[in-house]
Every structure is written in C-alpha cells, then in structure tokens.
C-alpha cells in the first residue's frame, strides 16, 4: 500500500508547517518550494516528526525529563510519599515500555536507577523470588553509581530472603539509607562496610529486647547526618554511630540524660532539629555543643509542660546564632536564653 503526501489545503496549516521547517531546518533540510520532489513516504515521516517535536529532543534533555518523573528524596524523605520501586506500573519501568528509543534511553541512564525503595516481606516464596530478580536487575542497570536505598520490612527474620545477598553486595554503594524494619532484621546487614554512606534516616525502629543499636552503621567512615523519627518507641541508642563525625542531626521522640550525653559527643554538630515528646527523668549534665549554629526545637503533642524549657536550661551552645521554635509563647519562655547566648535570629513557625 502506497502512502500519499499529506495535503495542506488550509493556509494556516501551510504557514505552520513552514514555521516548523524553519525552526528545524538544521535537522530537516527540505526544500518547501518543491515538495513533490521528495519521496512521499519520506515526506510523511518527516512531517509526522515535525508535528511531534518531542521525538526530536536530544537524549540529554529526554533523560532530564525522565529524571523528573521519579520520586525525589528531600532532606527528610517521608515513607508515605515514596512508593515501592519494584512496582512495574511506576517509572522508570513504565518509561522503558513506551517505544524503542525511550527504552534505550532508560537503560542507558543509570541515574534513573540510583534510588531504590524495596519492601521485603516473608510471604510467598514466588513473590520473594520475583523481588530478588527485580532488585538484581535494578542493581545491574544502576551500574556503579552511589545508591540511595529505603529498606522496609515487617518481619524480624530476613536471613532466608532471596534478595538479601544482592542487597548485601550493594552496601558498598549505599550513600543514603532509610530504615523501617525491626532491629533483628537490620542485623542481617551486619559485617559489611559502608564506605560511601553519608546520611541515615531511621523512620521506624522496632526494638527487639534490649538491642536497639544499629551496629551496621559503625562501619560508615563518612556518615555525617542522622535523622531519627521514632516517637513513642524505645530510645534508639546511638552508641554504635560515629558520633564525632555528625554535622547534622534530627530527633523526634523522648529526651533523657542518655540522649543529652550522646548529643554532647557530637562535637562537630552544626545543625540540630528536635521534636521532644517528653523528658524522661531530670537532666543533670549540661548539653555542650561547641559548633552548633542553628537549632530548631519543638514540643511534641505528648510533651509535658516545661519540657522544652528544661532542655534550654542545660543547653550550652556558645556559637548558636539561629533558633526556630513553634509559637511566640514558646519563644517568650526561652527568651532569657536567647539574650544570654547572643542569638541573632529567632523564627516562629
């Protein structure tokens, strides 16, 4: 069946096509004064391309557009906002199923595979095996790029999960880690170095007995940021973290003497954000943070009256210049401290 050249009977259509040819002349050098000299099939293909400029985008621009199709990790990634990366109905999987050019672009863009959210269940063996195969494929397409990874599990035993060996092998590439699993499951990742890990987010941590340490984080020489969001849970012990490396820390949960002591060991800490649910016992020692220059402190919904003020009575931060708290009433309560420490900026949110 032979194609016929498109007929542009409308003056408006003809003018529009001439504009498109003009803008795309470097790519499509067609003599509009003698269009009948062109092959009918070739003219049809070129005209179709011009009517769909997206097809002529450079690979670099197309890759940038694909990047914006993926969920992004902000400074405090939310579990509710990040979906399982292994869902084949989500990008980047779907992007590779549109056409051959898109598929080639997706497979040749390892940055599209540099963030992984994986849910590990101890359910059916078939589902677990499919999970392992997809994780392995994801790691292959990521190539050697650093990896931001979100580990989610509701089971305490992952030793038999088929995806575990692949995840353990990838630990040398982990750059950002978000954890939402029982401590006994997290122990499956012990014994492996984390040479690239810079940031860790503990979204939920279900303690097993008295073991609330994250021993796997002790082998992270470049870790400098920790975010703990574990309200109404046992205190997450930081003893296995390289505390002297921390420059940024976020805490949400109860506050006690042990937490104050751990913070005091963060001599390099420059930014601290705390939401205090309650103070457990009396604080005895001062919280000395010599390099802290920015503090955001708030009382949680279950905080007892005076909890925030008690923390400020023991806070010693000689270089603190910026303070953020919840309401003007709370600013009034800590105003004497701001005068004593020389804070130049107080924000109410």
mmCIF file of C-alpha atoms in Angstrom:
data_model
loop_
_atom_site.group_PDB
_atom_site.id
_atom_site.type_symbol
_atom_site.label_atom_id
_atom_site.label_comp_id
_atom_site.label_asym_id
_atom_site.label_seq_id
_atom_site.Cartn_x
_atom_site.Cartn_y
_atom_site.Cartn_z
ATOM 1 C CA UNK A 1 0.000 0.000 0.000
ATOM 2 C CA UNK A 2 1.439 3.336 -1.122
ATOM 3 C CA UNK A 3 1.245 6.434 1.044
ATOM 4 C CA UNK A 4 0.251 9.750 -0.432
ATOM 5 C CA UNK A 5 1.833 13.050 0.544
ATOM 6 C CA UNK A 6 -0.155 14.945 3.139
ATOM 7 C CA UNK A 7 -2.278 17.678 1.665
ATOM 8 C CA UNK A 8 -2.180 21.044 3.383
ATOM 9 C CA UNK A 9 -5.087 22.838 1.858
ATOM 10 C CA UNK A 10 -5.529 25.327 4.675
ATOM 11 C CA UNK A 11 -3.294 28.434 4.532
ATOM 12 C CA UNK A 12 -2.947 28.289 8.301
ATOM 13 C CA UNK A 13 -1.679 24.704 8.133
ATOM 14 C CA UNK A 14 0.783 25.576 5.396
ATOM 15 C CA UNK A 15 2.121 28.529 7.364
ATOM 16 C CA UNK A 16 2.509 26.397 10.493
ATOM 17 C CA UNK A 17 4.405 23.702 8.624
ATOM 18 C CA UNK A 18 6.709 26.302 7.100
ATOM 19 C CA UNK A 19 7.436 27.636 10.614
ATOM 20 C CA UNK A 20 8.243 24.144 11.850
ATOM 21 C CA UNK A 21 10.556 23.527 8.919
ATOM 22 C CA UNK A 22 12.261 26.840 9.633
ATOM 23 C CA UNK A 23 12.841 26.001 13.320
ATOM 24 C CA UNK A 24 14.039 22.501 12.475
ATOM 25 C CA UNK A 25 15.996 23.352 9.358
ATOM 26 C CA UNK A 26 19.314 22.071 10.761
ATOM 27 C CA UNK A 27 17.721 18.648 11.264
ATOM 28 C CA UNK A 28 15.230 18.574 8.399
ATOM 29 C CA UNK A 29 16.577 20.334 5.327
ATOM 30 C CA UNK A 30 13.640 20.064 2.948
ATOM 31 C CA UNK A 31 13.033 22.380 0.034
ATOM 32 C CA UNK A 32 9.492 23.588 0.582
ATOM 33 C CA UNK A 33 9.445 25.178 -2.873
ATOM 34 C CA UNK A 34 9.477 21.734 -4.466
ATOM 35 C CA UNK A 35 7.951 19.294 -2.000
ATOM 36 C CA UNK A 36 6.858 16.888 -4.736
ATOM 37 C CA UNK A 37 10.493 16.005 -5.421
ATOM 38 C CA UNK A 38 10.656 14.328 -2.006
ATOM 39 C CA UNK A 39 9.686 10.713 -1.643
ATOM 40 C CA UNK A 40 6.047 10.591 -0.450
ATOM 41 C CA UNK A 41 6.936 8.159 2.341
ATOM 42 C CA UNK A 42 9.910 10.254 3.470
ATOM 43 C CA UNK A 43 7.896 13.459 3.467
ATOM 44 C CA UNK A 44 5.181 11.777 5.511
ATOM 45 C CA UNK A 45 7.690 10.570 8.122
ATOM 46 C CA UNK A 46 9.430 13.934 8.364
ATOM 47 C CA UNK A 47 6.157 15.813 8.633
ATOM 48 C CA UNK A 48 4.987 13.453 11.384
ATOM 49 C CA UNK A 49 8.220 14.132 13.289
ATOM 50 C CA UNK A 50 7.767 17.858 12.962
ATOM 51 C CA UNK A 51 4.215 17.648 14.246
ATOM 52 C CA UNK A 52 5.559 15.803 17.307
ATOM 53 C CA UNK A 53 8.705 17.776 18.307
ATOM 54 C CA UNK A 54 9.160 15.549 21.363
ATOM 55 C CA UNK A 55 10.647 12.913 19.045
ATOM 56 C CA UNK A 56 13.493 15.252 18.087
ATOM 57 C CA UNK A 57 14.588 16.083 21.653
ATOM 58 C CA UNK A 58 18.275 15.420 22.356
ATOM 59 C CA UNK A 59 18.985 12.410 24.547
ATOM 60 C CA UNK A 60 20.291 14.658 27.352
ATOM 61 C CA UNK A 61 17.015 16.614 27.511
ATOM 62 C CA UNK A 62 14.945 13.444 27.360
ATOM 63 C CA UNK A 63 16.964 11.967 30.221
ATOM 64 C CA UNK A 64 16.401 15.095 32.321
ATOM 65 C CA UNK A 65 12.649 14.864 31.747
ATOM 66 C CA UNK A 66 12.703 11.205 32.774
ATOM 67 C CA UNK A 67 14.542 12.142 35.968
ATOM 68 C CA UNK A 68 11.657 14.417 36.990
ATOM 69 C CA UNK A 69 9.214 11.526 36.578
ATOM 70 C CA UNK A 70 10.788 9.759 39.552
ATOM 71 C CA UNK A 71 10.063 10.433 43.235
ATOM 72 C CA UNK A 72 12.765 12.513 44.872
ATOM 73 C CA UNK A 73 14.360 12.199 48.284
ATOM 74 C CA UNK A 74 14.282 15.530 50.042
ATOM 75 C CA UNK A 75 16.141 16.328 53.258
ATOM 76 C CA UNK A 76 13.691 14.219 55.268
ATOM 77 C CA UNK A 77 12.124 11.604 52.998
ATOM 78 C CA UNK A 78 8.653 10.505 54.020
ATOM 79 C CA UNK A 79 7.727 6.852 53.889
ATOM 80 C CA UNK A 80 4.197 7.788 52.853
ATOM 81 C CA UNK A 81 5.454 9.685 49.805
ATOM 82 C CA UNK A 82 7.833 7.064 48.426
ATOM 83 C CA UNK A 83 6.345 4.008 46.734
ATOM 84 C CA UNK A 84 7.939 0.623 46.183
ATOM 85 C CA UNK A 85 10.411 0.937 43.306
ATOM 86 C CA UNK A 86 9.745 -2.650 42.213
ATOM 87 C CA UNK A 87 6.184 -1.798 41.173
ATOM 88 C CA UNK A 88 6.241 -2.293 37.389
ATOM 89 C CA UNK A 89 3.403 0.223 36.990
ATOM 90 C CA UNK A 90 5.686 3.061 38.104
ATOM 91 C CA UNK A 91 8.683 4.738 36.454
ATOM 92 C CA UNK A 92 11.356 4.004 35.472
ATOM 93 C CA UNK A 93 9.806 0.644 34.462
ATOM 94 C CA UNK A 94 6.937 2.278 32.570
ATOM 95 C CA UNK A 95 9.244 4.693 30.750
ATOM 96 C CA UNK A 96 11.067 1.766 29.203
ATOM 97 C CA UNK A 97 7.823 0.350 27.765
ATOM 98 C CA UNK A 98 6.789 3.274 25.525
ATOM 99 C CA UNK A 99 8.991 2.836 22.460
ATOM 100 C CA UNK A 100 12.395 1.540 21.432
ATOM 101 C CA UNK A 101 14.073 4.940 21.758
ATOM 102 C CA UNK A 102 12.717 5.510 25.266
ATOM 103 C CA UNK A 103 13.738 2.028 26.331
ATOM 104 C CA UNK A 104 17.266 2.538 25.039
ATOM 105 C CA UNK A 105 17.425 5.899 26.837
ATOM 106 C CA UNK A 106 16.189 4.445 30.152
ATOM 107 C CA UNK A 107 18.593 1.502 30.009
ATOM 108 C CA UNK A 108 21.454 3.868 29.218
ATOM 109 C CA UNK A 109 20.646 6.220 32.150
ATOM 110 C CA UNK A 110 21.982 4.659 35.367
ATOM 111 C CA UNK A 111 20.934 7.756 37.332
ATOM 112 C CA UNK A 112 17.298 6.664 36.863
ATOM 113 C CA UNK A 113 18.153 3.573 38.906
ATOM 114 C CA UNK A 114 20.157 5.261 41.666
ATOM 115 C CA UNK A 115 17.282 5.405 44.225
ATOM 116 C CA UNK A 116 15.675 2.172 45.384
ATOM 117 C CA UNK A 117 12.705 1.619 47.692
ATOM 118 C CA UNK A 118 12.307 -2.082 48.419
ATOM 119 C CA UNK A 119 9.792 -3.841 50.662
ATOM 120 C CA UNK A 120 10.936 -7.213 51.993
ATOM 121 C CA UNK A 121 8.126 -9.477 53.157
ATOM 122 C CA UNK A 122 8.397 -13.016 54.437
ATOM 123 C CA UNK A 123 5.409 -14.091 52.349
ATOM 124 C CA UNK A 124 5.129 -16.453 49.424
ATOM 125 C CA UNK A 125 8.363 -17.850 48.005
ATOM 126 C CA UNK A 126 7.349 -16.915 44.451
ATOM 127 C CA UNK A 127 6.815 -13.256 45.364
ATOM 128 C CA UNK A 128 10.124 -13.184 47.259
ATOM 129 C CA UNK A 129 11.948 -14.666 44.265
ATOM 130 C CA UNK A 130 10.391 -12.094 41.922
ATOM 131 C CA UNK A 131 11.502 -9.367 44.328
ATOM 132 C CA UNK A 132 15.062 -10.723 44.258
ATOM 133 C CA UNK A 133 15.111 -10.814 40.459
ATOM 134 C CA UNK A 134 13.892 -7.234 40.173
ATOM 135 C CA UNK A 135 16.399 -5.996 42.770
ATOM 136 C CA UNK A 136 19.186 -7.746 40.850
ATOM 137 C CA UNK A 137 18.031 -6.144 37.586
ATOM 138 C CA UNK A 138 17.827 -2.747 39.293
ATOM 139 C CA UNK A 139 21.408 -3.049 40.553
ATOM 140 C CA UNK A 140 22.616 -4.092 37.110
ATOM 141 C CA UNK A 141 21.035 -1.040 35.472
ATOM 142 C CA UNK A 142 22.381 1.279 38.185
ATOM 143 C CA UNK A 143 25.891 0.135 37.264
ATOM 144 C CA UNK A 144 28.440 1.686 39.649
ATOM 145 C CA UNK A 145 26.555 4.806 40.787
ATOM 146 C CA UNK A 146 26.072 5.537 44.512
ATOM 147 C CA UNK A 147 22.707 4.312 45.763
ATOM 148 C CA UNK A 148 20.019 5.890 47.932
ATOM 149 C CA UNK A 149 18.106 2.977 49.417
ATOM 150 C CA UNK A 150 14.968 2.642 51.520
ATOM 151 C CA UNK A 151 14.625 -0.701 53.299
ATOM 152 C CA UNK A 152 11.132 -1.636 54.515
ATOM 153 C CA UNK A 153 10.190 -4.847 56.247
ATOM 154 C CA UNK A 154 7.593 -6.074 58.710
ATOM 155 C CA UNK A 155 9.400 -9.301 59.508
ATOM 156 C CA UNK A 156 12.172 -9.901 62.016
ATOM 157 C CA UNK A 157 13.943 -12.601 60.006
ATOM 158 C CA UNK A 158 15.335 -11.840 56.556
ATOM 159 C CA UNK A 159 18.128 -14.425 56.506
ATOM 160 C CA UNK A 160 16.245 -16.643 54.067
ATOM 161 C CA UNK A 161 15.007 -13.876 51.768
ATOM 162 C CA UNK A 162 16.448 -14.405 48.251
ATOM 163 C CA UNK A 163 17.049 -10.659 47.768
ATOM 164 C CA UNK A 164 19.343 -10.410 50.802
ATOM 165 C CA UNK A 165 22.621 -11.444 49.067
ATOM 166 C CA UNK A 166 22.084 -8.872 46.294
ATOM 167 C CA UNK A 167 21.355 -6.110 48.817
ATOM 168 C CA UNK A 168 24.374 -7.051 50.920
ATOM 169 C CA UNK A 169 26.588 -6.911 47.831
ATOM 170 C CA UNK A 170 25.282 -3.413 47.050
ATOM 171 C CA UNK A 171 26.103 -1.995 50.509
ATOM 172 C CA UNK A 172 29.457 -0.671 49.315
ATOM 173 C CA UNK A 173 27.496 1.732 47.100
ATOM 174 C CA UNK A 174 24.955 2.926 49.672
ATOM 175 C CA UNK A 175 25.062 6.711 50.010
ATOM 176 C CA UNK A 176 21.762 7.416 51.778
ATOM 177 C CA UNK A 177 19.868 4.894 53.868
ATOM 178 C CA UNK A 178 16.315 4.967 55.162
ATOM 179 C CA UNK A 179 15.369 2.153 57.544
ATOM 180 C CA UNK A 180 11.932 0.926 58.519
ATOM 181 C CA UNK A 181 12.358 -2.582 59.869
ATOM 182 C CA UNK A 182 12.819 -4.467 63.157
ATOM 183 C CA UNK A 183 16.297 -4.365 64.648
ATOM 184 C CA UNK A 184 16.656 -8.143 64.315
ATOM 185 C CA UNK A 185 16.077 -7.805 60.556
ATOM 186 C CA UNK A 186 18.567 -4.952 60.308
ATOM 187 C CA UNK A 187 21.219 -7.184 61.860
ATOM 188 C CA UNK A 188 21.163 -9.233 58.631
ATOM 189 C CA UNK A 189 23.245 -6.427 57.109
ATOM 190 C CA UNK A 190 25.966 -6.505 59.785
ATOM 191 C CA UNK A 191 29.524 -7.328 58.826
ATOM 192 C CA UNK A 192 29.587 -5.264 55.630
ATOM 193 C CA UNK A 193 31.379 -1.952 55.151
ATOM 194 C CA UNK A 194 29.565 1.223 54.147
ATOM 195 C CA UNK A 195 32.377 3.326 52.644
ATOM 196 C CA UNK A 196 30.072 5.810 50.856
ATOM 197 C CA UNK A 197 27.255 6.208 53.398
ATOM 198 C CA UNK A 198 26.699 9.881 54.291
ATOM 199 C CA UNK A 199 23.135 10.061 55.626
ATOM 200 C CA UNK A 200 20.863 7.707 57.535
ATOM 201 C CA UNK A 201 17.140 8.098 58.261
ATOM 202 C CA UNK A 202 15.535 5.915 60.923
ATOM 203 C CA UNK A 203 11.832 6.257 60.128
ATOM 204 C CA UNK A 204 10.727 3.477 62.448
ATOM 205 C CA UNK A 205 12.714 1.102 64.583
ATOM 206 C CA UNK A 206 11.032 -1.758 66.404
ATOM 207 C CA UNK A 207 13.395 -2.831 69.152
ATOM 208 C CA UNK A 208 13.944 -6.497 69.940
ATOM 209 C CA UNK A 209 14.565 -6.914 73.642
ATOM 210 C CA UNK A 210 17.296 -4.552 74.830
ATOM 211 C CA UNK A 211 19.064 -4.425 71.470
ATOM 212 C CA UNK A 212 18.334 -1.021 69.979
ATOM 213 C CA UNK A 213 21.757 -0.394 68.454
ATOM 214 C CA UNK A 214 22.413 -0.146 64.732
ATOM 215 C CA UNK A 215 25.750 -1.928 64.607
ATOM 216 C CA UNK A 216 25.890 -1.850 60.805
ATOM 217 C CA UNK A 217 26.393 1.924 60.922
ATOM 218 C CA UNK A 218 29.664 1.666 62.837
ATOM 219 C CA UNK A 219 31.474 0.880 59.560
ATOM 220 C CA UNK A 220 30.467 4.145 57.859
ATOM 221 C CA UNK A 221 33.519 6.444 57.984
ATOM 222 C CA UNK A 222 31.808 9.292 56.079
ATOM 223 C CA UNK A 223 28.458 9.287 57.874
ATOM 224 C CA UNK A 224 27.669 12.849 58.982
ATOM 225 C CA UNK A 225 23.874 13.125 59.117
ATOM 226 C CA UNK A 226 21.402 11.148 61.212
ATOM 227 C CA UNK A 227 17.618 11.562 61.322
ATOM 228 C CA UNK A 228 15.650 9.687 63.994
ATOM 229 C CA UNK A 229 11.865 9.779 63.858
ATOM 230 C CA UNK A 230 10.710 7.215 66.388
ATOM 231 C CA UNK A 231 8.016 8.754 68.599
ATOM 232 C CA UNK A 232 6.532 6.502 71.265
ATOM 233 C CA UNK A 233 9.240 3.891 70.736
ATOM 234 C CA UNK A 234 12.176 2.745 72.890
ATOM 235 C CA UNK A 235 15.123 5.110 72.694
ATOM 236 C CA UNK A 236 17.339 4.354 69.752
ATOM 237 C CA UNK A 237 20.845 4.014 71.106
ATOM 238 C CA UNK A 238 23.462 5.906 69.100
ATOM 239 C CA UNK A 239 26.493 4.319 70.707
ATOM 240 C CA UNK A 240 27.463 2.450 67.540
ATOM 241 C CA UNK A 241 27.315 5.562 65.356
ATOM 242 C CA UNK A 242 30.444 7.629 64.643
ATOM 243 C CA UNK A 243 29.105 10.466 66.785
ATOM 244 C CA UNK A 244 32.203 12.643 66.428
ATOM 245 C CA UNK A 245 31.539 12.858 62.654
ATOM 246 C CA UNK A 246 27.968 14.116 62.865
ATOM 247 C CA UNK A 247 27.311 17.615 61.496
ATOM 248 C CA UNK A 248 23.507 17.344 61.092
ATOM 249 C CA UNK A 249 21.059 15.604 63.431
ATOM 250 C CA UNK A 250 17.255 15.373 63.601
ATOM 251 C CA UNK A 251 15.438 13.751 66.530
ATOM 252 C CA UNK A 252 11.785 13.088 67.201
ATOM 253 C CA UNK A 253 10.979 11.260 70.394
ATOM 254 C CA UNK A 254 11.611 11.221 74.112
ATOM 255 C CA UNK A 255 14.605 13.068 75.553
ATOM 256 C CA UNK A 256 16.608 11.936 78.566
ATOM 257 C CA UNK A 257 20.062 12.180 80.115
ATOM 258 C CA UNK A 258 21.383 9.451 77.827
ATOM 259 C CA UNK A 259 20.248 11.326 74.721
ATOM 260 C CA UNK A 260 21.853 14.528 76.049
ATOM 261 C CA UNK A 261 25.109 12.643 76.631
ATOM 262 C CA UNK A 262 25.051 11.249 73.101
ATOM 263 C CA UNK A 263 24.458 14.709 71.658
ATOM 264 C CA UNK A 264 27.360 16.074 73.690
ATOM 265 C CA UNK A 265 29.635 13.611 71.901
ATOM 266 C CA UNK A 266 28.738 15.242 68.560
ATOM 267 C CA UNK A 267 31.432 17.887 68.792
ATOM 268 C CA UNK A 268 31.154 18.746 65.080
ATOM 269 C CA UNK A 269 27.365 19.172 65.121
ATOM 270 C CA UNK A 270 26.308 22.369 63.306
ATOM 271 C CA UNK A 271 22.563 21.885 62.763
ATOM 272 C CA UNK A 272 20.186 20.232 65.227
ATOM 273 C CA UNK A 273 16.425 19.741 64.900
ATOM 274 C CA UNK A 274 14.490 18.219 67.818
ATOM 275 C CA UNK A 275 10.844 17.463 68.467
ATOM 276 C CA UNK A 276 10.605 16.481 72.124
ATOM 277 C CA UNK A 277 7.702 14.287 73.138
ATOM 278 C CA UNK A 278 8.707 14.160 76.785
ATOM 279 C CA UNK A 279 11.672 14.383 79.105
ATOM 280 C CA UNK A 280 12.445 11.197 80.975
ATOM 281 C CA UNK A 281 13.931 11.938 84.361
ATOM 282 C CA UNK A 282 15.902 15.013 85.364
ATOM 283 C CA UNK A 283 18.685 16.308 83.156
ATOM 284 C CA UNK A 284 21.852 16.634 85.226
ATOM 285 C CA UNK A 285 24.729 17.494 82.906
ATOM 286 C CA UNK A 286 24.919 20.412 80.508
ATOM 287 C CA UNK A 287 24.413 19.747 76.812
ATOM 288 C CA UNK A 288 27.593 21.260 75.386
ATOM 289 C CA UNK A 289 27.587 21.764 71.603
ATOM 290 C CA UNK A 290 30.553 23.999 70.736
ATOM 291 C CA UNK A 291 29.965 24.218 66.962
ATOM 292 C CA UNK A 292 26.163 24.384 66.862
ATOM 293 C CA UNK A 293 24.985 27.469 64.962
ATOM 294 C CA UNK A 294 21.390 26.554 64.042
ATOM 295 C CA UNK A 295 18.755 24.921 66.256
ATOM 296 C CA UNK A 296 15.126 24.024 65.501
ATOM 297 C CA UNK A 297 13.334 22.785 68.613
ATOM 298 C CA UNK A 298 9.660 21.960 69.099
ATOM 299 C CA UNK A 299 7.465 20.301 71.685
ATOM 300 C CA UNK A 300 5.592 17.212 70.503
ATOM 301 C CA UNK A 301 1.907 16.588 71.099
ATOM 302 C CA UNK A 302 2.609 14.468 74.184
ATOM 303 C CA UNK A 303 5.231 16.787 75.690
ATOM 304 C CA UNK A 304 4.733 17.782 79.305
ATOM 305 C CA UNK A 305 4.690 21.480 80.226
ATOM 306 C CA UNK A 306 8.187 22.804 80.708
ATOM 307 C CA UNK A 307 9.925 20.051 78.726
ATOM 308 C CA UNK A 308 11.432 22.471 76.236
ATOM 309 C CA UNK A 309 12.445 24.939 78.909
ATOM 310 C CA UNK A 310 14.237 22.195 80.833
ATOM 311 C CA UNK A 311 16.338 21.380 77.778
ATOM 312 C CA UNK A 312 17.275 25.036 77.366
ATOM 313 C CA UNK A 313 18.338 25.312 80.988
ATOM 314 C CA UNK A 314 21.030 22.718 80.277
ATOM 315 C CA UNK A 315 21.963 23.783 76.759
ATOM 316 C CA UNK A 316 25.417 25.304 76.263
ATOM 317 C CA UNK A 317 25.915 26.343 72.620
ATOM 318 C CA UNK A 318 28.255 29.346 72.529
ATOM 319 C CA UNK A 319 28.093 29.818 68.739
ATOM 320 C CA UNK A 320 24.350 29.405 68.265
ATOM 321 C CA UNK A 321 23.030 32.210 66.033
ATOM 322 C CA UNK A 322 19.717 30.895 64.669
ATOM 323 C CA UNK A 323 16.791 29.465 66.627
ATOM 324 C CA UNK A 324 13.468 28.142 65.372
ATOM 325 C CA UNK A 325 10.568 27.101 67.597
ATOM 326 C CA UNK A 326 6.820 26.585 67.332
ATOM 327 C CA UNK A 327 4.951 29.585 68.715
ATOM 328 C CA UNK A 328 5.576 33.045 70.080
ATOM 329 C CA UNK A 329 4.584 31.783 73.509
ATOM 330 C CA UNK A 330 7.430 29.291 73.480
ATOM 331 C CA UNK A 331 9.805 31.974 72.249
ATOM 332 C CA UNK A 332 8.861 34.002 75.318
ATOM 333 C CA UNK A 333 9.738 31.062 77.544
ATOM 334 C CA UNK A 334 13.195 30.712 76.068
ATOM 335 C CA UNK A 335 13.829 34.425 75.546
ATOM 336 C CA UNK A 336 16.163 34.725 78.560
ATOM 337 C CA UNK A 337 18.367 32.077 76.995
ATOM 338 C CA UNK A 338 18.456 33.941 73.680
ATOM 339 C CA UNK A 339 19.687 37.077 75.463
ATOM 340 C CA UNK A 340 22.334 35.140 77.362
ATOM 341 C CA UNK A 341 23.680 33.289 74.317
ATOM 342 C CA UNK A 342 23.597 36.129 71.817
ATOM 343 C CA UNK A 343 21.201 34.559 69.278
ATOM 344 C CA UNK A 344 20.730 36.930 66.361
ATOM 345 C CA UNK A 345 17.748 35.259 64.680
ATOM 346 C CA UNK A 346 14.604 33.741 66.204
ATOM 347 C CA UNK A 347 11.909 32.255 63.979
ATOM 348 C CA UNK A 348 8.408 31.168 64.909
ATOM 349 C CA UNK A 349 6.696 28.602 62.685
#
